[in-house]
CSV table of C-alpha atoms in Angstrom, one decimal:
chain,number,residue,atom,x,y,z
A,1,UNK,CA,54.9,-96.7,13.1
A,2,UNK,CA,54.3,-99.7,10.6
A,3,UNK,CA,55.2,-97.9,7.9
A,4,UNK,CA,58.6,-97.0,9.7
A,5,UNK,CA,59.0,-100.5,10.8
A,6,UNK,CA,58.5,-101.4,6.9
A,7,UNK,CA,61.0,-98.9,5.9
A,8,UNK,CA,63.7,-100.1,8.0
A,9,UNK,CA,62.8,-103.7,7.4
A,10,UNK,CA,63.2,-104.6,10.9
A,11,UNK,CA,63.2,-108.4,11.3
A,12,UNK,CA,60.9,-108.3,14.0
A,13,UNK,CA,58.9,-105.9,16.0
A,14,UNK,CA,58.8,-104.1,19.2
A,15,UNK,CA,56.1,-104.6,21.4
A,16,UNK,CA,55.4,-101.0,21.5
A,17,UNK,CA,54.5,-101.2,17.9
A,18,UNK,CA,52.7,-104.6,18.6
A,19,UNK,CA,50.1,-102.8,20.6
A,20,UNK,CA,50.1,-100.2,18.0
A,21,UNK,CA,48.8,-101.9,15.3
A,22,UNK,CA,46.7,-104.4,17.2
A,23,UNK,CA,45.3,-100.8,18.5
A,24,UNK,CA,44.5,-99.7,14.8
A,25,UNK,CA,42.5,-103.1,13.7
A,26,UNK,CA,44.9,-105.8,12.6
A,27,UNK,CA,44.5,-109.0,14.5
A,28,UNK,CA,46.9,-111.7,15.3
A,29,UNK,CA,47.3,-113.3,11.3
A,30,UNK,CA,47.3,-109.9,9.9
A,31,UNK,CA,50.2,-109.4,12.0
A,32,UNK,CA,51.9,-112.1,11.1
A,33,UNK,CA,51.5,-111.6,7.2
A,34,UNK,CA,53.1,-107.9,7.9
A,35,UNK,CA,56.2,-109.3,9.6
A,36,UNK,CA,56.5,-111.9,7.1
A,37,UNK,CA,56.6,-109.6,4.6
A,38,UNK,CA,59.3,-107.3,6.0
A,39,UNK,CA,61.6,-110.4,6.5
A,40,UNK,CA,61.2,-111.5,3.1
A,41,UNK,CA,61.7,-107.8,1.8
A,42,UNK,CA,64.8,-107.9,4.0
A,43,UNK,CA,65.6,-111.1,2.8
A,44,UNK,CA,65.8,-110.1,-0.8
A,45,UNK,CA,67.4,-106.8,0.2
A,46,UNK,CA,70.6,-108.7,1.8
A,47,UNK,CA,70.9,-111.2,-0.9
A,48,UNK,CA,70.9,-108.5,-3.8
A,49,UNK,CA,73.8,-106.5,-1.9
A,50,UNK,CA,75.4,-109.9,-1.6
A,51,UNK,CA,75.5,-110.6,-4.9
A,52,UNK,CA,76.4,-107.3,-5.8
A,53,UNK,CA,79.6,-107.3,-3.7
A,54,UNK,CA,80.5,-110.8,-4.5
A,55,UNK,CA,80.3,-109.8,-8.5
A,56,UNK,CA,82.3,-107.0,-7.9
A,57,UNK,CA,84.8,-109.1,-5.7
A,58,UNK,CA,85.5,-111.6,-8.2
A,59,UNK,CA,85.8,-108.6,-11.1
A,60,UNK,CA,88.4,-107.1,-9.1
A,61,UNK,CA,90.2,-110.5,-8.0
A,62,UNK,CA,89.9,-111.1,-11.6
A,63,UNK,CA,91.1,-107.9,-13.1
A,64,UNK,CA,93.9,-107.3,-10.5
A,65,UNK,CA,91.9,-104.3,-9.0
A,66,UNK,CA,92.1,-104.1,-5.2
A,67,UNK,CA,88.6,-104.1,-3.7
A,68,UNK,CA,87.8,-100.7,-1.5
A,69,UNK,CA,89.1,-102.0,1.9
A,70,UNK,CA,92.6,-103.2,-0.2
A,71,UNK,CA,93.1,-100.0,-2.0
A,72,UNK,CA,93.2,-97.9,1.3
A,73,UNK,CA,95.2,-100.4,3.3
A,74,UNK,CA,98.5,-98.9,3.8
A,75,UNK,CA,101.3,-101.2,2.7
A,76,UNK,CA,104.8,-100.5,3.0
A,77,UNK,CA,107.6,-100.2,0.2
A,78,UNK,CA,109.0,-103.3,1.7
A,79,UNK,CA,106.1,-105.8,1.7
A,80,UNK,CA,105.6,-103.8,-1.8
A,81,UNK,CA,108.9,-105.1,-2.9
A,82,UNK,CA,109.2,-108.4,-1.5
A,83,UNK,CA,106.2,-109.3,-3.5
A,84,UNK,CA,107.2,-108.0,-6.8
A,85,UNK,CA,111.0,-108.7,-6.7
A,86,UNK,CA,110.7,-112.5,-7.7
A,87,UNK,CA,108.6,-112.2,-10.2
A,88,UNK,CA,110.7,-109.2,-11.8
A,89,UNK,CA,114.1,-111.3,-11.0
A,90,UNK,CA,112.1,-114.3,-12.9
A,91,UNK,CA,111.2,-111.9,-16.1
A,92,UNK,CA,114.8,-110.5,-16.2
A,93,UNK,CA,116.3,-114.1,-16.8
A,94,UNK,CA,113.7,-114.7,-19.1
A,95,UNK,CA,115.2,-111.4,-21.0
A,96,UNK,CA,118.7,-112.3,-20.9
A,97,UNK,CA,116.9,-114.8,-23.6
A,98,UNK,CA,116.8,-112.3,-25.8
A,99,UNK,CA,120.4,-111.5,-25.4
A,100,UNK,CA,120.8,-115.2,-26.2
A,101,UNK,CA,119.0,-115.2,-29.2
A,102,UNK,CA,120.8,-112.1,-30.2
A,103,UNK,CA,124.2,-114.2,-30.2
A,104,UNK,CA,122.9,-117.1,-32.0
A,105,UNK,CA,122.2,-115.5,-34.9
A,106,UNK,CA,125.0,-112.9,-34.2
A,107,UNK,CA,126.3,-113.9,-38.2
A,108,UNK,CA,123.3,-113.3,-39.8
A,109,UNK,CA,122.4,-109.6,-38.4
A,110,UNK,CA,126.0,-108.7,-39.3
A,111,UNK,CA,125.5,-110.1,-42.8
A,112,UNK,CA,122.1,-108.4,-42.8
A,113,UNK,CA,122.2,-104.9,-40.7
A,114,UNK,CA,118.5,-104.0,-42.1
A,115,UNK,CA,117.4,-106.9,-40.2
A,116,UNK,CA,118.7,-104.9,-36.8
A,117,UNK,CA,117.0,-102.0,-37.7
A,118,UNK,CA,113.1,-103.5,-37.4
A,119,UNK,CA,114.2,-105.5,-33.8
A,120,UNK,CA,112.5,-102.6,-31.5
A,121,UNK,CA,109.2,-102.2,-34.0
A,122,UNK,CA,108.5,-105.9,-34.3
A,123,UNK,CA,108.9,-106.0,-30.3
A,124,UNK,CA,107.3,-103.0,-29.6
A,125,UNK,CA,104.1,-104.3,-32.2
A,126,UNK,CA,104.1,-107.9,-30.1
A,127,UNK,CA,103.8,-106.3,-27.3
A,128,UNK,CA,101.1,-103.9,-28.1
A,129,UNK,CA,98.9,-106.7,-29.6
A,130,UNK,CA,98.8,-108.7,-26.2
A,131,UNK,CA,98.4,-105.7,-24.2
A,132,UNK,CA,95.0,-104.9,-26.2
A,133,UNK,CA,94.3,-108.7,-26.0
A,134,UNK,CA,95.0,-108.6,-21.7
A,135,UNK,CA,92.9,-105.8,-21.5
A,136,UNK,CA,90.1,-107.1,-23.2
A,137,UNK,CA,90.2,-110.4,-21.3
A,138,UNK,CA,89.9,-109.0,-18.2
A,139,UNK,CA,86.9,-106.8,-19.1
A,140,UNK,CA,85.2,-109.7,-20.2
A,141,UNK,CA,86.2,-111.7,-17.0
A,142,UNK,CA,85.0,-108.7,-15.3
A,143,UNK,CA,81.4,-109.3,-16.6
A,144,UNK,CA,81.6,-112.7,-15.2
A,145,UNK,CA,79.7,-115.3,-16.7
A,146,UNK,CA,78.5,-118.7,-16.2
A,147,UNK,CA,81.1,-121.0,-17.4
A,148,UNK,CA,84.5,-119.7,-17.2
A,149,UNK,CA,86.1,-122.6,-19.1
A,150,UNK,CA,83.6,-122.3,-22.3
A,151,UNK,CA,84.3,-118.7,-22.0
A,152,UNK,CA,88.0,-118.8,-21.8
A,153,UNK,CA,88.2,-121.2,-24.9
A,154,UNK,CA,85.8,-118.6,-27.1
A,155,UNK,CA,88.0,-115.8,-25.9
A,156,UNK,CA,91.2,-117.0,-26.5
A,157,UNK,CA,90.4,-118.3,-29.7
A,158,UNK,CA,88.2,-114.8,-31.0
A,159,UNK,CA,91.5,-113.2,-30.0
A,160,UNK,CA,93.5,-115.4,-32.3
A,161,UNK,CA,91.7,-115.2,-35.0
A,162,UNK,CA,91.8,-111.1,-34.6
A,163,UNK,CA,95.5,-111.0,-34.2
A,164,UNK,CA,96.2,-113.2,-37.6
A,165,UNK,CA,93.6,-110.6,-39.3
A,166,UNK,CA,95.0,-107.5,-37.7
A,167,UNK,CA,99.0,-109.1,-38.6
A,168,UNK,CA,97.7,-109.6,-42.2
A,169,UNK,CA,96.5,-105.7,-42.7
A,170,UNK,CA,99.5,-104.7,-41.3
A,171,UNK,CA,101.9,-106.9,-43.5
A,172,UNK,CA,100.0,-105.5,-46.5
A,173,UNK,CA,100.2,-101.9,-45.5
A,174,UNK,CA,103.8,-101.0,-44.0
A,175,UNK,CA,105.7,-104.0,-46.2
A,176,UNK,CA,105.2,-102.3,-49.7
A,177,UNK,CA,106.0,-98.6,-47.2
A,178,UNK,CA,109.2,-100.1,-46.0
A,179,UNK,CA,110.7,-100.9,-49.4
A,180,UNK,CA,109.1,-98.3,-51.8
A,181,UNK,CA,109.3,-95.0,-49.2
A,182,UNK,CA,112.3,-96.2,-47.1
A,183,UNK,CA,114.4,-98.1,-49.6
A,184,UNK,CA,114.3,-101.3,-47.3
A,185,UNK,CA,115.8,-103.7,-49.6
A,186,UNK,CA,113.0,-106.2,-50.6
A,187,UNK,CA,113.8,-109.2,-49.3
A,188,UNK,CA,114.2,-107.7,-46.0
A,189,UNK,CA,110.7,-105.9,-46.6
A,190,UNK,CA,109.5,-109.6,-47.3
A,191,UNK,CA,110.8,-111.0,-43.9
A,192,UNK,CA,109.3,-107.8,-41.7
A,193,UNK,CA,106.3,-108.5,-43.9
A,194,UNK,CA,105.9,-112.2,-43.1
A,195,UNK,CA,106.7,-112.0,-39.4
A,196,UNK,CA,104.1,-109.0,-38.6
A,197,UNK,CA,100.7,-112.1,-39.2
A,198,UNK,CA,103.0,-114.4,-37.2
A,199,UNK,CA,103.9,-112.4,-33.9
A,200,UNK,CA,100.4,-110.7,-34.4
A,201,UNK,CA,99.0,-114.3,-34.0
A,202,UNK,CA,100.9,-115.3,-30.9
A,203,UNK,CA,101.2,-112.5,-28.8
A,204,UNK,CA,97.0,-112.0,-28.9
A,205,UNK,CA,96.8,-115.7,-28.0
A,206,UNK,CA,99.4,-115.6,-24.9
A,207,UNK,CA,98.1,-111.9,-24.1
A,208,UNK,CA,94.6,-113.7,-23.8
A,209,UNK,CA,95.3,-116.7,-22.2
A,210,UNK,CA,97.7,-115.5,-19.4
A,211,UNK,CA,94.8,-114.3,-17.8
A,212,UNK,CA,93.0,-117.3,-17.3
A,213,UNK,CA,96.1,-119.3,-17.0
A,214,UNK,CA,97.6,-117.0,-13.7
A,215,UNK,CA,94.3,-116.0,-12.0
A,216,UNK,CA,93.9,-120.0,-12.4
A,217,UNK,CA,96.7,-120.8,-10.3
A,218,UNK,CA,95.7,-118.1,-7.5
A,219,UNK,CA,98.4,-115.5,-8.5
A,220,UNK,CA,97.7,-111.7,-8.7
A,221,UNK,CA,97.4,-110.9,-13.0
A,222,UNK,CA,98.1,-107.5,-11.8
A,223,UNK,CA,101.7,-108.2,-10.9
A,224,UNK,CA,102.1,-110.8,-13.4
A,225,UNK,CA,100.2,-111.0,-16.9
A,226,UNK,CA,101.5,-107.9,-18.1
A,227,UNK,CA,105.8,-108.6,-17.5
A,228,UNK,CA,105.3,-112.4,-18.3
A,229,UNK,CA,103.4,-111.7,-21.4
A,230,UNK,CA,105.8,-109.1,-22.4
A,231,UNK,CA,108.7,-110.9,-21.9
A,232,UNK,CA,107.8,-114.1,-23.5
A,233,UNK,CA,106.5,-111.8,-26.5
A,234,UNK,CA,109.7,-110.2,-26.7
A,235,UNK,CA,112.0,-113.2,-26.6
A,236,UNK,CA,109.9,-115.7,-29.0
A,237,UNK,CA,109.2,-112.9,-31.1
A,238,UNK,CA,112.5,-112.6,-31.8
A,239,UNK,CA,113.4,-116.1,-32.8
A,240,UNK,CA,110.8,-116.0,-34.9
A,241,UNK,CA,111.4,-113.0,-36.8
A,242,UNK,CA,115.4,-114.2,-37.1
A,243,UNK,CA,114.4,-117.8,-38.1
A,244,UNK,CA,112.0,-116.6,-40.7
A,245,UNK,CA,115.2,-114.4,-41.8
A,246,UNK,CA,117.3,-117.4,-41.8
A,247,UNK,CA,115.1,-119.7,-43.8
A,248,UNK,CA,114.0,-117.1,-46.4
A,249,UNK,CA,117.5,-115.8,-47.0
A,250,UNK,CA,118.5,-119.1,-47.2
A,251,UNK,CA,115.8,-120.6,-50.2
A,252,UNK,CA,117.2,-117.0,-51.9
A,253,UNK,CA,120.7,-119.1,-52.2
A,254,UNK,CA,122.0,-115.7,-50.4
């Protein structure tokens, strides 16, 4: 019987098993030292599943993953909707940017067609870069750790740092491909070339600070991060790649 009651780490015990163990030879303090043991087993017991839950909580909140008892509520295509409509309607306007971009320098891709041609790879590449810097953000917020702000900082700046490096290796690989296998004329081979570090650059440091920024203000980074990053990516990327076109073809004298 007390080795039940231990295994169960009851908080207290039944009389039944009172008498029992009086019957067997403990007295009155040895008693007590038993019970107070099981509540302090029990104690430590509830406080490690807390902790586990709670850390696993705040990973999902974090991470965008829905705990269990989220995952199997049934929600409807409506509510479904409603919540993602906004934010989508939001990201749409920010792409008609893009459009707008597109007109401004209307002149110069007409002057410069090659220029058209590397659009979809340069977005495409921004895009990829803060995708690998979200995800690794939120695996490290998933870890948790003891100061988020310290963290967030290191993080951000580590990604960075990575994204000029990564930009850089890529520059010096596919600039000398584009003009000596594809015939890219040079100074458009130059401009891709430049803008790869750049955009490599920003996207990793807005793919890893969205994170922190939206979970920050209490919004979901599921819904969010990804079509906020990818649309800010998209549209500055861009203006960057056609101003660096505009200011290079311009010290040419072209």
């Amino acid at each position: 019987a007390l080795e039940n009651c231990y295994n169960m780490k009851k908080k207290t015990l039944s009389p039944e098993e009172i008498d029992f163990i009086k019957l067997v030879g403990l007295d009155e303090h040895m008693l007590e030292a038993v019970q107070a043991q099981m509540r302090a087993e029990q104690a430590k017991g509830t406080l490690r599943r807390r902790c586990c839950s709670s850390t696993k909580q705040v990973a999902s909140d974090i991470a965008g993953v829905p705990s269990h008892s989220a995952a199997v509520e049934r929600r409807s295509a409506i509510s479904i909707a409603r919540e993602r409509t906004p934010w989508l309607l939001l990201f749409l306007g920010g792409l008609l940017f893009c459009a707008q971009v597109m007109h401004n320098f209307e002149a110069l891709l007409q002057r410069e067609l090659e220029l058209a041609f590397f659009v979809p790879l340069l977005i495409g590449h921004g895009g990829n870069c803060g995708g690998q810097a979200v995800s690794t953000v939120i695996r490290t917020l998933g870890k948790g750790g003891k100061d988020v702000q310290v963290t967030g900082l290191r993080t951000v700046a580590t990604e960075g740092a990575a994204g000029l490096l990564q930009g850089l290796t890529l520059s010096l690989v596919l600039g000398p491909c584009l003009h000596l296998l594809m015939r890219i004329s040079f100074r458009v081979s130059v401009i891709v070339a430049t803008t790869l570090p750049i955009l490599s650059t920003f996207a990793t440091l807005l793919g890893s600070a969205l994170p922190f920024i939206v979970t920050y203000f209490g919004h979901d980074p599921a819904v969010v991060v990804g079509p906020l990053m990818t649309t800010t990516t998209d549209t500055i990327g861009l203006a960057i790649y056609l101003t660096i076109a505009t200011l290079y073809i311009r010290a040419l004298g072209a």
